[in-house]
Amino acid sequence: MEETEAEVAPALIAVHPHRSSVAVAVGYDLRVFDLLAGVGVTLVNDSSSSSSSSSSFHKDSIRAIRFSANGNLFVSAGDDKTLKIWSSISWRCIFTLSSEKRISAVAISNDESCVCFADKFGVVWVVDITGFDANQPLLDKKPTPLLSHYCSIITSLEFSPDDRFILSADRDFKIRVTNFPKKPLDGAHEIQSFCLGHTEFVSSLAFFQAQEYQHHLLSGSGDSTVRLWDVSSGALLDTCDVANKAGLLESNGNGKSEEHGHAVTDLCTTLDGLLVAVAIQGLQGIALLSCNVSAQTLTLAKVVSIEGEAFVPTCLGYAASARELWIVTGVSSLPGCSHPSFARVRVISGIDIEQEAVVLGDDKMPGGEKLLETLQGTASVDENAFLAAAEAVKTAMCNLLIKKQYTSESRESRKKTRNDRKLKQ
Amino acid sequence: MPETGVKSTFSKSTGLPRKRFYRARAHSNPLSDSHFPVPISPSHVDYSIHFPQIFPDSSKKIQFADVGCGFGGLLISLATLFPETLMVGMELRDKVSEYVKERILSLRVANPGQYQNASVVRTNSMKYIPNYFEKGQLSKMFFLFPDPHFKEKNHRRRVISPFLLDEYAYVLGVGGIIYTITDVEELGDWMKSCLENHPLFEALTEKELEADPVVKLLSSATEEGQKVARNEGQTFQAVYRRIVPTEQTS
């Protein structure tokens, strides 16, 4: 039973930096919509892959997708131990790579010279893609180990905007800041700092794009906080207890305090970091934090609720040019339900300090019904799926990232059967 | 058993804890999830618990770490050799760390004023080194007779590995020294090659090794080392210094 729950993967979303396309990953399914042309994109596999007949490019749940900073590249990777690099212009797969372990996170350097990915054993690998040609499949590129967390699942991987550091966050509460070397194939040995302060797994990392703050970082965690860091020193500058501030703990009510009920699942900096969008379990909508980096403060600005459906986002994307926040909820599979997979996409527009954020109705969505059909798989969604999906995602996240807790009795009984306990009396 | 009462696990003649009551498995799985408390960050390490006579009136920091200290033989020798330096042993097996704790406490009682600078923590140093020490805080790290983990699939459990050396280089100050010794030739070669190939470490010269009083303790001070000496076994040591890497040319 537990096995199947652990296999559930949340739906992911990524918005092209120039808002030319949006990608959603649900399970092994990768869906892309071209916002400029207003049509769904047909992905083309590279010639080297033998199974060209199959419509799915990944064989198991996709765990990480992202566009490169310039928008030329797109990568997808996941439980099928495969990483695919796509040209986000032709949407042709230019490179497919096999990993020994399942892939949990990916990052692309801002100069588009390297793709890094992290596996379930805590090793970060680097592939040098310098001088790639969008029309030419890359050949003979082998990943090289770059750095390693000691056997901990890496949950998030980010380059600092100036490519000086590579950051890796793990389930053991740590964020490691490593100097990204000039020759990454020799490994990254110089650790700049560790950002320590979270008391649960770190789920997401986000940098500020503004030049003067590019060594400041935001992190979200299973301890339901978002924290602001200086990555050069590892200093914790401020902490915002989002679950508490957004009133999630009170609404739970009737004395039943749920442990790990409000993990931060994703965060996203908007308006160069003035506002930070936060997805947190149990919140039907998103929390917007206002961040003042120079004053080192992080405070809850408002909660944008999504009316009419129990929408708990699993992933966020930001379109800077349109000031839109793209949010998705969904799972690769719903246990005990007829739906093979479920995804729901919404857009919140008017992300601004002054303006009131508006959750767009389906008729107002950019791309309209065609977009919903492409990204969700269907234009209409079953309302019953929302809560089941949120619950499935929460359980899967707990199983994957939170240490198993045993009662003292069960630990005692385990100890009793250990033969090194027998004292000679 | 004729002895009863609270002090039965302590030797009557020396007042020290008796090892037979702290038997533990020779190995512990470093990969398993830990259930002991871990400090959130180095600033959360409570020095006054470890060094009650020195803290809170001091701003000193721990400078020596004996990783996998076992029964604490080296720590005890170092405590008197460097009386002004704070040092900590790190051990994963709880009963063994409990023994070292009792051993230090008894030594403090028996030798007033001494052994106040040594302490022990139960932790998995392969996972939690950065939770205990800041960047560049340590001046010496010791890895004496670590678990050899012969099987290739278990090499990732070795306490000296190319990736873990990155973390050790982080907590060691420039000029800090890493001491390793083993009686297993294969592991000795492994540790030496890991250190040799790492850009942040360089080997000490023969002269420096001879001048360093700590080097002699590596094989003589620990219980494991004494066992090897009794059996007239060979030991293989590798002692390296943390350096600033030569600027990459590219």
Tab-separated table of N, CA and C in Angstrom, chain A residues 285-394:
chain	number	residue	atom	x	y	z
A	285	GLY	N	-5.073	28.063	-2.610
A	285	GLY	CA	-4.682	29.322	-3.213
A	285	GLY	C	-3.192	29.490	-3.013
A	286	ILE	N	-2.739	30.725	-3.052
A	286	ILE	CA	-1.322	30.953	-2.799
A	286	ILE	C	-1.149	32.066	-1.782
A	287	ALA	N	-0.016	32.049	-1.106
A	287	ALA	CA	0.344	33.134	-0.196
A	287	ALA	C	1.346	34.016	-0.923
A	288	LEU	N	1.161	35.331	-0.801
A	288	LEU	CA	2.137	36.265	-1.368
A	288	LEU	C	2.891	36.919	-0.216
A	289	LEU	N	4.204	36.756	-0.218
A	289	LEU	CA	5.028	37.378	0.818
A	289	LEU	C	5.669	38.617	0.215
A	290	SER	N	5.732	39.679	0.997
A	290	SER	CA	6.482	40.814	0.488
A	290	SER	C	7.869	40.758	1.104
A	291	CYS	N	8.857	40.957	0.250
A	291	CYS	CA	10.235	40.761	0.668
A	291	CYS	C	11.011	42.054	0.467
A	292	ASN	N	11.620	42.515	1.542
A	292	ASN	CA	12.491	43.679	1.451
A	292	ASN	C	13.905	43.211	1.753
A	293	VAL	N	14.671	43.000	0.708
A	293	VAL	CA	15.979	42.381	0.904
A	293	VAL	C	16.922	43.309	1.657
A	294	SER	N	16.889	44.592	1.351
A	294	SER	CA	17.841	45.492	2.014
A	294	SER	C	17.509	45.628	3.503
A	295	ALA	N	16.227	45.593	3.841
A	295	ALA	CA	15.862	45.635	5.265
A	295	ALA	C	15.844	44.237	5.878
A	296	GLN	N	16.056	43.228	5.042
A	296	GLN	CA	16.080	41.835	5.479
A	296	GLN	C	14.795	41.420	6.163
A	297	THR	N	13.668	41.723	5.529
A	297	THR	CA	12.396	41.301	6.111
A	297	THR	C	11.576	40.533	5.088
A	298	LEU	N	10.801	39.623	5.618
A	298	LEU	CA	9.972	38.746	4.819
A	298	LEU	C	8.644	38.649	5.552
A	299	THR	N	7.590	39.273	4.997
A	299	THR	CA	6.309	39.284	5.710
A	299	THR	C	5.184	38.862	4.774
A	300	LEU	N	4.135	38.327	5.366
A	300	LEU	CA	2.992	37.907	4.558
A	300	LEU	C	2.257	39.144	4.074
A	301	ALA	N	2.090	39.294	2.755
A	301	ALA	CA	1.361	40.432	2.211
A	301	ALA	C	-0.123	40.092	2.101
A	302	LYS	N	-0.432	39.010	1.423
A	302	LYS	CA	-1.835	38.599	1.323
A	302	LYS	C	-1.931	37.150	0.888
A	303	VAL	N	-3.135	36.637	1.056
A	303	VAL	CA	-3.426	35.288	0.583
A	303	VAL	C	-4.404	35.431	-0.567
A	304	VAL	N	-4.058	34.854	-1.705
A	304	VAL	CA	-4.971	34.862	-2.839
A	304	VAL	C	-5.688	33.519	-2.862
A	305	SER	N	-6.984	33.540	-2.539
A	305	SER	CA	-7.733	32.287	-2.499
A	305	SER	C	-8.304	31.989	-3.870
A	306	ILE	N	-8.469	30.723	-4.127
A	306	ILE	CA	-9.093	30.315	-5.376
A	306	ILE	C	-10.475	29.808	-5.024
A	307	GLU	N	-11.474	30.548	-5.465
A	307	GLU	CA	-12.847	30.229	-5.102
A	307	GLU	C	-13.377	29.112	-5.995
A	308	GLY	N	-14.276	28.354	-5.453
A	308	GLY	CA	-15.026	27.414	-6.284
A	308	GLY	C	-14.427	26.036	-6.400
A	309	GLU	N	-13.136	25.896	-6.161
A	309	GLU	CA	-12.570	24.552	-6.206
A	309	GLU	C	-11.454	24.423	-5.160
A	310	ALA	N	-11.292	23.210	-4.711
A	310	ALA	CA	-10.300	22.968	-3.654
A	310	ALA	C	-8.917	22.856	-4.279
A	311	PHE	N	-8.417	23.987	-4.741
A	311	PHE	CA	-7.183	24.012	-5.526
A	311	PHE	C	-5.989	24.246	-4.608
A	312	VAL	N	-5.217	23.204	-4.333
A	312	VAL	CA	-3.977	23.340	-3.563
A	312	VAL	C	-2.828	23.176	-4.554
A	313	PRO	N	-2.117	24.261	-4.885
A	313	PRO	CA	-1.135	24.170	-5.962
A	313	PRO	C	0.017	23.219	-5.633
A	314	THR	N	0.494	22.525	-6.656
A	314	THR	CA	1.672	21.681	-6.464
A	314	THR	C	2.920	22.342	-7.050
A	315	CYS	N	2.719	23.316	-7.931
A	315	CYS	CA	3.880	23.945	-8.564
A	315	CYS	C	3.493	25.316	-9.115
A	316	LEU	N	4.467	26.228	-9.158
A	316	LEU	CA	4.230	27.605	-9.585
A	316	LEU	C	5.190	27.986	-10.705
A	317	GLY	N	4.726	28.883	-11.571
A	317	GLY	CA	5.594	29.449	-12.602
A	317	GLY	C	5.223	30.910	-12.777
A	318	TYR	N	6.194	31.736	-13.149
A	318	TYR	CA	5.911	33.163	-13.247
A	318	TYR	C	6.239	33.672	-14.636
A	319	ALA	N	5.320	34.423	-15.214
A	319	ALA	CA	5.562	35.076	-16.497
A	319	ALA	C	5.753	36.551	-16.209
A	320	ALA	N	7.025	36.978	-16.219
A	320	ALA	CA	7.357	38.335	-15.773
A	320	ALA	C	6.725	39.387	-16.678
A	321	SER	N	6.729	39.152	-18.007
A	321	SER	CA	6.255	40.175	-18.935
A	321	SER	C	4.778	40.464	-18.723
A	322	ALA	N	3.986	39.455	-18.364
A	322	ALA	CA	2.552	39.655	-18.207
A	322	ALA	C	2.138	39.757	-16.742
A	323	ARG	N	3.121	39.666	-15.841
A	323	ARG	CA	2.840	39.645	-14.400
A	323	ARG	C	1.777	38.612	-14.051
A	324	GLU	N	1.971	37.439	-14.633
A	324	GLU	CA	1.042	36.350	-14.368
A	324	GLU	C	1.741	35.269	-13.561
A	325	LEU	N	1.001	34.709	-12.642
A	325	LEU	CA	1.487	33.539	-11.927
A	325	LEU	C	0.711	32.344	-12.449
A	326	TRP	N	1.446	31.381	-12.970
A	326	TRP	CA	0.818	30.165	-13.480
A	326	TRP	C	0.910	29.098	-12.405
A	327	ILE	N	-0.227	28.528	-12.073
A	327	ILE	CA	-0.197	27.528	-11.013
A	327	ILE	C	-0.857	26.244	-11.490
A	328	VAL	N	-0.361	25.146	-10.973
A	328	VAL	CA	-0.905	23.847	-11.364
A	328	VAL	C	-1.114	23.008	-10.112
A	329	THR	N	-2.122	22.187	-10.140
A	329	THR	CA	-2.252	21.152	-9.132
A	329	THR	C	-2.537	19.859	-9.870
A	330	GLY	N	-2.114	18.752	-9.279
A	330	GLY	CA	-2.366	17.480	-9.936
A	330	GLY	C	-1.422	16.400	-9.466
A	331	VAL	N	-1.738	15.179	-9.874
A	331	VAL	CA	-0.893	14.028	-9.519
A	331	VAL	C	-0.806	13.083	-10.688
A	332	SER	N	0.249	12.260	-10.641
A	332	SER	CA	0.471	11.300	-11.710
A	332	SER	C	-0.619	10.231	-11.717
A	333	SER	N	-1.087	9.861	-10.535
A	333	SER	CA	-2.168	8.870	-10.484
A	333	SER	C	-2.905	9.027	-9.174
A	334	LEU	N	-4.198	8.796	-9.235
A	334	LEU	CA	-5.002	8.892	-8.024
A	334	LEU	C	-5.294	7.487	-7.525
A	335	PRO	N	-4.804	7.158	-6.339
A	335	PRO	CA	-5.044	5.812	-5.839
A	335	PRO	C	-6.549	5.584	-5.638
A	336	GLY	N	-7.023	4.451	-6.051
A	336	GLY	CA	-8.419	4.095	-5.845
A	336	GLY	C	-9.378	4.973	-6.618
A	337	CYS	N	-8.949	5.474	-7.731
A	337	CYS	CA	-9.818	6.353	-8.511
A	337	CYS	C	-9.663	5.986	-9.983
A	338	SER	N	-10.695	6.242	-10.735
A	338	SER	CA	-10.659	5.830	-12.135
A	338	SER	C	-9.745	6.722	-12.971
A	339	HIS	N	-9.452	7.919	-12.470
A	339	HIS	CA	-8.626	8.834	-13.254
A	339	HIS	C	-7.186	8.343	-13.307
A	340	PRO	N	-6.636	8.212	-14.471
A	340	PRO	CA	-5.238	7.807	-14.552
A	340	PRO	C	-4.324	8.916	-14.018
A	341	SER	N	-4.612	10.147	-14.378
A	341	SER	CA	-3.823	11.258	-13.854
A	341	SER	C	-4.742	12.475	-13.807
A	342	PHE	N	-4.270	13.498	-13.123
A	342	PHE	CA	-5.128	14.652	-12.944
A	342	PHE	C	-4.274	15.902	-12.937
A	343	ALA	N	-4.683	16.917	-13.684
A	343	ALA	CA	-3.970	18.188	-13.666
A	343	ALA	C	-4.956	19.322	-13.878
A	344	ARG	N	-4.748	20.405	-13.186
A	344	ARG	CA	-5.603	21.568	-13.313
A	344	ARG	C	-4.698	22.799	-13.324
A	345	VAL	N	-4.873	23.643	-14.322
A	345	VAL	CA	-4.020	24.827	-14.481
A	345	VAL	C	-4.849	26.078	-14.253
A	346	ARG	N	-4.347	27.008	-13.469
A	346	ARG	CA	-4.997	28.308	-13.290
A	346	ARG	C	-3.947	29.403	-13.487
A	347	VAL	N	-4.428	30.597	-13.723
A	347	VAL	CA	-3.532	31.747	-13.856
A	347	VAL	C	-4.020	32.838	-12.924
A	348	ILE	N	-3.101	33.414	-12.181
A	348	ILE	CA	-3.418	34.581	-11.361
A	348	ILE	C	-2.746	35.777	-12.025
A	349	SER	N	-3.518	36.744	-12.427
A	349	SER	CA	-2.918	37.897	-13.092
A	349	SER	C	-2.932	39.088	-12.148
A	350	GLY	N	-2.208	40.119	-12.542
A	350	GLY	CA	-2.157	41.315	-11.703
A	350	GLY	C	-1.316	41.118	-10.460
A	351	ILE	N	-0.211	40.377	-10.612
A	351	ILE	CA	0.716	40.215	-9.491
A	351	ILE	C	1.460	41.541	-9.338
A	352	ASP	N	1.097	42.318	-8.346
A	352	ASP	CA	1.660	43.646	-8.190
A	352	ASP	C	1.498	44.079	-6.733
A	353	ILE	N	2.265	45.113	-6.368
A	353	ILE	CA	2.142	45.630	-5.008
A	353	ILE	C	0.798	46.327	-4.839
A	354	GLU	N	0.473	47.176	-5.822
A	354	GLU	CA	-0.717	48.011	-5.711
A	354	GLU	C	-1.977	47.239	-6.120
A	355	GLN	N	-1.850	46.574	-7.271
A	355	GLN	CA	-3.021	45.963	-7.868
A	355	GLN	C	-3.576	44.816	-7.038
A	356	GLU	N	-4.843	44.517	-7.302
A	356	GLU	CA	-5.458	43.345	-6.695
A	356	GLU	C	-5.233	42.155	-7.631
A	357	ALA	N	-4.702	41.077	-7.079
A	357	ALA	CA	-4.469	39.896	-7.910
A	357	ALA	C	-5.805	39.260	-8.267
A	358	VAL	N	-5.932	38.817	-9.518
A	358	VAL	CA	-7.189	38.240	-9.988
A	358	VAL	C	-6.939	36.810	-10.447
A	359	VAL	N	-7.757	35.899	-9.953
A	359	VAL	CA	-7.688	34.531	-10.442
A	359	VAL	C	-8.542	34.459	-11.691
A	360	LEU	N	-7.909	34.164	-12.822
A	360	LEU	CA	-8.641	34.178	-14.086
A	360	LEU	C	-9.586	32.983	-14.183
A	361	GLY	N	-10.776	33.253	-14.698
A	361	GLY	CA	-11.708	32.170	-14.980
A	361	GLY	C	-11.265	31.442	-16.235
A	362	ASP	N	-11.828	30.251	-16.445
A	362	ASP	CA	-11.396	29.448	-17.596
A	362	ASP	C	-11.629	30.169	-18.920
A	363	ASP	N	-12.664	31.025	-18.979
A	363	ASP	CA	-12.935	31.744	-20.227
A	363	ASP	C	-11.946	32.869	-20.484
A	364	LYS	N	-11.260	33.294	-19.409
A	364	LYS	CA	-10.294	34.392	-19.552
A	364	LYS	C	-8.858	33.899	-19.722
A	365	MET	N	-8.676	32.588	-19.689
A	365	MET	CA	-7.313	32.047	-19.732
A	365	MET	C	-6.612	32.406	-21.031
A	366	PRO	N	-5.322	32.762	-20.944
A	366	PRO	CA	-4.571	32.943	-22.187
A	366	PRO	C	-4.550	31.595	-22.920
A	367	GLY	N	-4.835	31.634	-24.190
A	367	GLY	CA	-4.861	30.365	-24.932
A	367	GLY	C	-6.202	29.673	-24.878
A	368	GLY	N	-7.056	30.125	-23.973
A	368	GLY	CA	-8.429	29.640	-23.908
A	368	GLY	C	-8.569	28.143	-23.687
A	369	GLU	N	-9.639	27.611	-24.252
A	369	GLU	CA	-9.967	26.207	-24.024
A	369	GLU	C	-8.905	25.276	-24.589
A	370	LYS	N	-8.295	25.725	-25.704
A	370	LYS	CA	-7.255	24.907	-26.328
A	370	LYS	C	-6.111	24.654	-25.357
A	371	LEU	N	-5.739	25.702	-24.622
A	371	LEU	CA	-4.654	25.562	-23.656
A	371	LEU	C	-5.044	24.566	-22.569
A	372	LEU	N	-6.259	24.716	-22.058
A	372	LEU	CA	-6.694	23.810	-20.999
A	372	LEU	C	-6.726	22.375	-21.498
A	373	GLU	N	-7.214	22.204	-22.718
A	373	GLU	CA	-7.258	20.846	-23.274
A	373	GLU	C	-5.862	20.255	-23.389
A	374	THR	N	-4.913	21.083	-23.803
A	374	THR	CA	-3.549	20.586	-23.962
A	374	THR	C	-2.910	20.287	-22.612
A	375	LEU	N	-2.968	21.246	-21.715
A	375	LEU	CA	-2.208	21.112	-20.476
A	375	LEU	C	-2.905	20.228	-19.441
A	376	GLN	N	-4.218	20.300	-19.392
A	376	GLN	CA	-4.944	19.489	-18.409
A	376	GLN	C	-5.311	18.122	-18.971
A	377	GLY	N	-5.283	18.004	-20.294
A	377	GLY	CA	-5.721	16.776	-20.935
A	377	GLY	C	-7.209	16.844	-21.249
A	378	THR	N	-7.918	17.710	-20.548
A	378	THR	CA	-9.346	17.860	-20.753
A	378	THR	C	-9.739	19.273	-20.351
A	379	ALA	N	-10.737	19.837	-21.011
A	379	ALA	CA	-11.127	21.212	-20.702
A	379	ALA	C	-11.864	21.299	-19.376
A	380	SER	N	-12.625	20.278	-19.061
A	380	SER	CA	-13.364	20.304	-17.793
A	380	SER	C	-12.722	19.326	-16.816
A	381	VAL	N	-12.851	19.637	-15.544
A	381	VAL	CA	-12.219	18.751	-14.561
A	381	VAL	C	-13.258	18.261	-13.556
A	382	ASP	N	-12.984	17.099	-13.043
A	382	ASP	CA	-13.846	16.490	-12.039
A	382	ASP	C	-13.551	17.120	-10.680
A	383	GLU	N	-14.569	17.689	-10.061
A	383	GLU	CA	-14.338	18.402	-8.807
A	383	GLU	C	-13.897	17.482	-7.682
A	384	ASN	N	-14.298	16.224	-7.771
A	384	ASN	CA	-13.934	15.291	-6.697
A	384	ASN	C	-12.443	14.992	-6.678
A	385	ALA	N	-11.798	15.248	-7.787
A	385	ALA	CA	-10.384	14.861	-7.890
A	385	ALA	C	-9.487	15.762	-7.051
A	386	PHE	N	-9.908	17.006	-6.812
A	386	PHE	CA	-9.023	17.970	-6.163
A	386	PHE	C	-8.507	17.502	-4.802
A	387	LEU	N	-9.470	17.151	-3.925
A	387	LEU	CA	-9.045	16.804	-2.566
A	387	LEU	C	-8.238	15.518	-2.548
A	388	ALA	N	-8.687	14.559	-3.366
A	388	ALA	CA	-7.954	13.290	-3.434
A	388	ALA	C	-6.528	13.535	-3.919
A	389	ALA	N	-6.399	14.454	-4.884
A	389	ALA	CA	-5.067	14.749	-5.413
A	389	ALA	C	-4.200	15.409	-4.351
A	390	ALA	N	-4.770	16.399	-3.658
A	390	ALA	CA	-4.000	17.088	-2.623
A	390	ALA	C	-3.544	16.105	-1.552
A	391	GLU	N	-4.442	15.197	-1.187
A	391	GLU	CA	-4.123	14.214	-0.151
A	391	GLU	C	-3.023	13.268	-0.633
A	392	ALA	N	-3.143	12.828	-1.887
A	392	ALA	CA	-2.153	11.897	-2.438
A	392	ALA	C	-0.775	12.542	-2.509
A	393	VAL	N	-0.743	13.819	-2.896
A	393	VAL	CA	0.540	14.516	-2.990
A	393	VAL	C	1.169	14.653	-1.610
A	394	LYS	N	0.333	15.001	-0.640
A	394	LYS	CA	0.833	15.192	0.717
A	394	LYS	C	1.424	13.892	1.268
